[in-house]
Short mmCIF file of C-alpha atoms in Angstrom, two decimals:
data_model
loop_
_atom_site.label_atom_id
_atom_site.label_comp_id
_atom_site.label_asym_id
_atom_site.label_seq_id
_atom_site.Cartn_x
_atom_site.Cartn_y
_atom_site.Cartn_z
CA UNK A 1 -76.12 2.98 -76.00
CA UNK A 2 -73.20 0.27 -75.67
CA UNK A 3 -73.42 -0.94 -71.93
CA UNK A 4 -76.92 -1.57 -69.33
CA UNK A 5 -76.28 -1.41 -65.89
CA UNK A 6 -74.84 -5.17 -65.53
CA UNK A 7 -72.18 -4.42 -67.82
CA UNK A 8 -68.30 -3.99 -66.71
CA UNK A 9 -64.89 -3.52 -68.76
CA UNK A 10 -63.26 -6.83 -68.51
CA UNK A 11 -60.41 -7.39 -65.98
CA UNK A 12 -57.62 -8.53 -67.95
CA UNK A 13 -54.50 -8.01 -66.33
CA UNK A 14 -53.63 -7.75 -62.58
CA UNK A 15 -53.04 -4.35 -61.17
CA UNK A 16 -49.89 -3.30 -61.20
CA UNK A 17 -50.52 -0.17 -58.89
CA UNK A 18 -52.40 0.79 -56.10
CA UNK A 19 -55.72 3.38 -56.97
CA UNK A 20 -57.60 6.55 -55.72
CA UNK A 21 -60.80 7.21 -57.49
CA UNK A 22 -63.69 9.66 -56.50
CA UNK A 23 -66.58 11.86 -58.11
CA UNK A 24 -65.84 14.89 -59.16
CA UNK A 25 -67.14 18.06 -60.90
CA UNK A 26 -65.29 19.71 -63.25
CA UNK A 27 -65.93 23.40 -65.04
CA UNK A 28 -65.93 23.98 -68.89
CA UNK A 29 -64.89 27.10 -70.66
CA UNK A 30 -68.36 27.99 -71.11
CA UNK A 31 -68.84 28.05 -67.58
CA UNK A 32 -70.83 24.49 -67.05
CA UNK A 33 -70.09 22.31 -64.07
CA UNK A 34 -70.36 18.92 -65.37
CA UNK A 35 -69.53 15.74 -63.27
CA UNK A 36 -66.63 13.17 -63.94
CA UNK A 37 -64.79 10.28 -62.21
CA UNK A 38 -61.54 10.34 -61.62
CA UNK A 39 -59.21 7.51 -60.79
CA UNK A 40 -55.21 8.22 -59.43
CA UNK A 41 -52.76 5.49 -59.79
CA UNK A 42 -49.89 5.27 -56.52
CA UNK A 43 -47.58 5.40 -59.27
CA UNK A 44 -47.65 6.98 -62.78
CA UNK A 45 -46.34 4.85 -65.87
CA UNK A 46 -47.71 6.55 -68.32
CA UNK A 47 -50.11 9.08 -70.07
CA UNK A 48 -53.63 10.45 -68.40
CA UNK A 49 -56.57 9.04 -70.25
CA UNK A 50 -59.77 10.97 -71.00
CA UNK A 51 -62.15 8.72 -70.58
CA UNK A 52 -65.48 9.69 -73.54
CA UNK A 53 -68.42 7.09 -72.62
CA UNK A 54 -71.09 6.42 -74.82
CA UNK A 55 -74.03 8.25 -75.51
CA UNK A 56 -75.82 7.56 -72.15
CA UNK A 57 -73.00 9.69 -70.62
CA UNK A 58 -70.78 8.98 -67.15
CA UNK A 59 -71.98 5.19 -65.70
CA UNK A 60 -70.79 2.66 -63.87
CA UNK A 61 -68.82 0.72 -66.80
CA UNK A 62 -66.73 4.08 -67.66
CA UNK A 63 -66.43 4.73 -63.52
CA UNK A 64 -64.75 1.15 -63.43
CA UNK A 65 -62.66 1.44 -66.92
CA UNK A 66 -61.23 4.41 -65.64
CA UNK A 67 -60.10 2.26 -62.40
CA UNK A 68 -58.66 -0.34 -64.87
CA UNK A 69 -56.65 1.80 -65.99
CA UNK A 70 -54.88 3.48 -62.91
CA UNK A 71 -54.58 0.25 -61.97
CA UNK A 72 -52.07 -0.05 -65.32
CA UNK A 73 -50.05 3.37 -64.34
CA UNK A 74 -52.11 6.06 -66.01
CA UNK A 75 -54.46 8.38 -64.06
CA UNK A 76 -57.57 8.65 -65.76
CA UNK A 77 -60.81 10.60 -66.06
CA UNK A 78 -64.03 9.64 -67.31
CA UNK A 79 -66.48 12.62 -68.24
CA UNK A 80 -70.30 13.56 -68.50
CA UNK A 81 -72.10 14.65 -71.57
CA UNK A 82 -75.37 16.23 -70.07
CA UNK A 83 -74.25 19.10 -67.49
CA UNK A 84 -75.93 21.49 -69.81
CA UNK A 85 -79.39 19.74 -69.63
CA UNK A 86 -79.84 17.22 -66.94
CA UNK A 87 -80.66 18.17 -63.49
CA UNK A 88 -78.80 15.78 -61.44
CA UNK A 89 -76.07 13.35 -62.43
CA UNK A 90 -78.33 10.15 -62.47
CA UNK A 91 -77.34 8.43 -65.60
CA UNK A 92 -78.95 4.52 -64.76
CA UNK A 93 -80.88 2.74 -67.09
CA UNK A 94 -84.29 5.20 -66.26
CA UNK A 95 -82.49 8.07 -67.39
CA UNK A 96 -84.43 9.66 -70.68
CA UNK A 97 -81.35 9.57 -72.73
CA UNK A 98 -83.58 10.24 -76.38
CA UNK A 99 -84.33 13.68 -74.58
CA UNK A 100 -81.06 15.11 -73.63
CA UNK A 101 -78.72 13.50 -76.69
CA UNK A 102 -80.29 15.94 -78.96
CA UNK A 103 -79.27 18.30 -77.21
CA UNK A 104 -75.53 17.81 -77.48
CA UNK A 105 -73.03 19.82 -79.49
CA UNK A 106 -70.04 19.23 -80.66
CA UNK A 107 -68.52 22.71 -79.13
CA UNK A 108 -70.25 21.49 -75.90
CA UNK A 109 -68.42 17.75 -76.18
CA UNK A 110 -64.84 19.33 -77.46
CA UNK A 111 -65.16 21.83 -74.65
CA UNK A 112 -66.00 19.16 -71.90
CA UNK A 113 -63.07 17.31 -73.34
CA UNK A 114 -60.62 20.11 -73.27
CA UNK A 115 -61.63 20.78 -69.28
CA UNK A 116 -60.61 16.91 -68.69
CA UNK A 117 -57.28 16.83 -70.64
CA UNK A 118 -56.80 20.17 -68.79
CA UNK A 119 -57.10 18.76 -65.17
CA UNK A 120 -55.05 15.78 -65.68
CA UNK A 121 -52.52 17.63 -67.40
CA UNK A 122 -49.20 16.60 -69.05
CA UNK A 123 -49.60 13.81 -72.01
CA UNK A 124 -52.91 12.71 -71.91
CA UNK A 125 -54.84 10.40 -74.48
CA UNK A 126 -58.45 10.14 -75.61
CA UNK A 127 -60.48 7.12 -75.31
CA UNK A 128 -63.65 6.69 -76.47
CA UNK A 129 -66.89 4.49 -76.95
CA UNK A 130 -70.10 4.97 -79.43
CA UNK A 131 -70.54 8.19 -79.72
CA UNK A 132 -67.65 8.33 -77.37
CA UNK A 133 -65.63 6.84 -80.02
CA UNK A 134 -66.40 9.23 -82.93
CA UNK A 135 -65.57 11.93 -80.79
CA UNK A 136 -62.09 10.59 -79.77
CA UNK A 137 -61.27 10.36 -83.54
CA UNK A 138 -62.19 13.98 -83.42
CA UNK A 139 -60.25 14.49 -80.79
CA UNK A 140 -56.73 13.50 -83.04
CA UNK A 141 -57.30 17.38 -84.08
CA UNK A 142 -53.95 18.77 -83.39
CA UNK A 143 -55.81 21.54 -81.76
CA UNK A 144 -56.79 19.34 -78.59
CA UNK A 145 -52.92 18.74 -78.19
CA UNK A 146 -53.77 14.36 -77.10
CA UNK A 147 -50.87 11.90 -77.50
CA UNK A 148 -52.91 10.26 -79.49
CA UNK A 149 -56.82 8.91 -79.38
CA UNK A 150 -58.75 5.37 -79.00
CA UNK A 151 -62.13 4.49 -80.23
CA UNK A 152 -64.05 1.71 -79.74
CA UNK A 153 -66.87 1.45 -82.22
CA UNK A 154 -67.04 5.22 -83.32
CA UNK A 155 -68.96 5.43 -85.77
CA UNK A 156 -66.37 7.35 -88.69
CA UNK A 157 -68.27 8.32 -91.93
CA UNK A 158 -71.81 10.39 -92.05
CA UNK A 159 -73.71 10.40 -88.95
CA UNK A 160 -76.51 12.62 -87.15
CA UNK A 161 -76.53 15.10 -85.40
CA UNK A 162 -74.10 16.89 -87.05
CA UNK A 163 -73.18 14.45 -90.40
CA UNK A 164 -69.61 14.71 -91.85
CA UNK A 165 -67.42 12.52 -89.23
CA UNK A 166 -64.01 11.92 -88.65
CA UNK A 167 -63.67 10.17 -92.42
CA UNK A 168 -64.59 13.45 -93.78
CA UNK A 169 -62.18 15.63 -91.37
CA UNK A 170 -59.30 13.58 -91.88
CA UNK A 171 -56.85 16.06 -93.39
CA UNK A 172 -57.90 18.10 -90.23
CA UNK A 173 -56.49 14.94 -87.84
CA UNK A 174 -52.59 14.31 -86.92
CA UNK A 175 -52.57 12.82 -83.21
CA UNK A 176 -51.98 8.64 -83.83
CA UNK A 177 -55.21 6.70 -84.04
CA UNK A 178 -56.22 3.53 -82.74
CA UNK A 179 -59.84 2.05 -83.93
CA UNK A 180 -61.23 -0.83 -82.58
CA UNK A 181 -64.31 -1.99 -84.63
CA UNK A 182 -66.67 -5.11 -84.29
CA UNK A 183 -67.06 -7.29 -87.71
CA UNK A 184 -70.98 -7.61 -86.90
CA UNK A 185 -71.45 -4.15 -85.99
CA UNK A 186 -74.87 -3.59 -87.93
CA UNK A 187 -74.04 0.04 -87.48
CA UNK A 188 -70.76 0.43 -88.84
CA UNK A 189 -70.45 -1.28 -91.96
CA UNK A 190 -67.16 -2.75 -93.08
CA UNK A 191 -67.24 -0.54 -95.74
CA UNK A 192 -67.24 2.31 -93.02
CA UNK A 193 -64.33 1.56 -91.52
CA UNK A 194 -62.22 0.61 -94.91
CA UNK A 195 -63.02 4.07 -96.12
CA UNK A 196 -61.91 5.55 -92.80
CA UNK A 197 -58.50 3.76 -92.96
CA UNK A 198 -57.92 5.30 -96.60
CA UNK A 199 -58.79 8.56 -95.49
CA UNK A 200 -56.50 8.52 -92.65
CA UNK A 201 -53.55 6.90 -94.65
CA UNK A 202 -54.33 9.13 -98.07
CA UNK A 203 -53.90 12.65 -94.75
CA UNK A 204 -50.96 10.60 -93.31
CA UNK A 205 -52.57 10.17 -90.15
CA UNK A 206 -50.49 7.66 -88.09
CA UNK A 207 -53.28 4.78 -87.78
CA UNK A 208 -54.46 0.96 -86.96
CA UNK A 209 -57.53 -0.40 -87.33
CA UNK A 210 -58.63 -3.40 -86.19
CA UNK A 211 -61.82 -5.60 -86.75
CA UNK A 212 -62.72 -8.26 -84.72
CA UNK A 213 -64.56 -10.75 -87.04
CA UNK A 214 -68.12 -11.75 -85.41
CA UNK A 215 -68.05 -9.17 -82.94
CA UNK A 216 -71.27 -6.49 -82.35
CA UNK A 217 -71.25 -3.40 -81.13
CA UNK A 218 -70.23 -3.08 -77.53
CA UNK A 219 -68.30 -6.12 -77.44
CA UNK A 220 -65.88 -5.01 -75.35
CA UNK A 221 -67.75 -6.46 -71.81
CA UNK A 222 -66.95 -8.99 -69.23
CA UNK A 223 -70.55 -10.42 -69.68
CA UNK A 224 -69.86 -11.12 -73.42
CA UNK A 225 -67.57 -14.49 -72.31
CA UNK A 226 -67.94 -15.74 -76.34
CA UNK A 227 -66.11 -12.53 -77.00
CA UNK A 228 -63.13 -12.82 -74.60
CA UNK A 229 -60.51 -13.72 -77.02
CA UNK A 230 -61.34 -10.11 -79.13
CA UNK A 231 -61.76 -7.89 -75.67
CA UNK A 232 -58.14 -9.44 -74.38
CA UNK A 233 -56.35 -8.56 -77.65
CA UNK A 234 -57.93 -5.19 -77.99
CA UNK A 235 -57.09 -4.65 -74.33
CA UNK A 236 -53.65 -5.16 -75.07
CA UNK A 237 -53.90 -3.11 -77.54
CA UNK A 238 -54.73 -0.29 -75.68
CA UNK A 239 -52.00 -0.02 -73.21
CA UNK A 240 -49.57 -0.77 -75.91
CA UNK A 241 -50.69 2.21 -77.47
CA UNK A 242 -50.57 4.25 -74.14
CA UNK A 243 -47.00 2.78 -73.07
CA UNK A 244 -45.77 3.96 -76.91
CA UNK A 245 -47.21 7.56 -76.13
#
């Protein structure tokens, strides 16, 4: 889990564009209703955003990152993991997260993820954090038809449940990547991330990485003030990779 309760994206940049956001519920193929937040800017200047949070699933911080960014131009929507095993959509700090992430599939995820980019429709990118991350790398699968796909701290090479990640699928990738890592991530190891950047440039995968030197996991977090310097340039980051898509 990247963010407690106290934690918010960073507010960077002044709006630009007037915002609608409410809860919704969206439907996957499979037939699951699943909740997600979705924010509207007045005016469009760019692609949607699918927003994939981290493992603990749709809370505050991705409610208000998905208002950040239809405050920048592009409508966004920020989706649920746990419609398939969670009875409500109570995702605070008490919810029993070790109980429902096992759980999880990746046909379950991809699926969610396919209902989002569906109901914001036209160009649409996915952005992702944790487990979020990983997924959006995933997610540069031509098959999911994205602009191209963010991740912040996605873990790239072997992981559970389901082991080979997005290192080992990366002749299967195409859509442009952008990874943002943390230099003192203890679980991504530099070594992680180098071999994920020669994967992707040995499949000619558009890519950049980026490593912010001293940096942990989750850095990207108004409360982490030391950190300001790396959340402002991967910020920028961002929406110049969503205003090139």
């Amino acid at each position: 889990m990247c963010y407690d309760d106290d934690a918010a994206p960073p507010r960077l940049q002044p709006p630009i564009t007037g915002t609608r956001a409410a809860a919704i519920r969206l439907t996957s193929s499979d037939g699951t209703s699943f909740a997600a937040y979705e924010a509207h800017p007045d005016e469009v200047r760019g692609p949607g955003v699918v927003i994939l949070p981290d493992l603990r699933g749709l809370h505050e911080f991705y409610k208000q990152l998905a208002v950040r960014l239809a405050e920048q131009g592009h409508p966004a929507v920020a989706i649920d993991y746990y419609g398939r095993t969670a009875t409500d959509d109570d995702r605070g700090e008490s919810f029993p997260i070790m109980a429902h992430v096992g759980k999880l599939t990746r046909e379950g995820i991809q699926s969610d993820l396919r209902a989002a980019a569906d109901h914001l429709g036209g160009p649409a990118v996915a952005l992702g954090f944790c487990m979020g991350g990983r997924n959006a790398f995933f997610a540069s699968d031509p098959g999911f038809g994205f602009a191209g796909v963010i991740g912040f701290y996605g873990a790239p090479g072997i992981a559970g449940p389901y082991g080979p990640g997005p290192t080992q699928h990366a002749a299967e990738l195409g859509a442009p990547i952008l990874g943002l890592f943390g230099g003192a991530d203890e679980g991504i190891p530099a070594e992680a991330v180098a071999e994920f950047g020669q994967a992707l440039t040995a499949a000619g995968v558009e890519h950049e990485i980026v490593t912010y030197p001293g940096a942990p996991h989750g850095f990207f977090d108004a409360a982490h003030a030391e950190h300001a310097a790396a959340c402002e340039d991967a910020w920028k980051r961002v929406l110049a990779f969503l205003a090139s898509r």
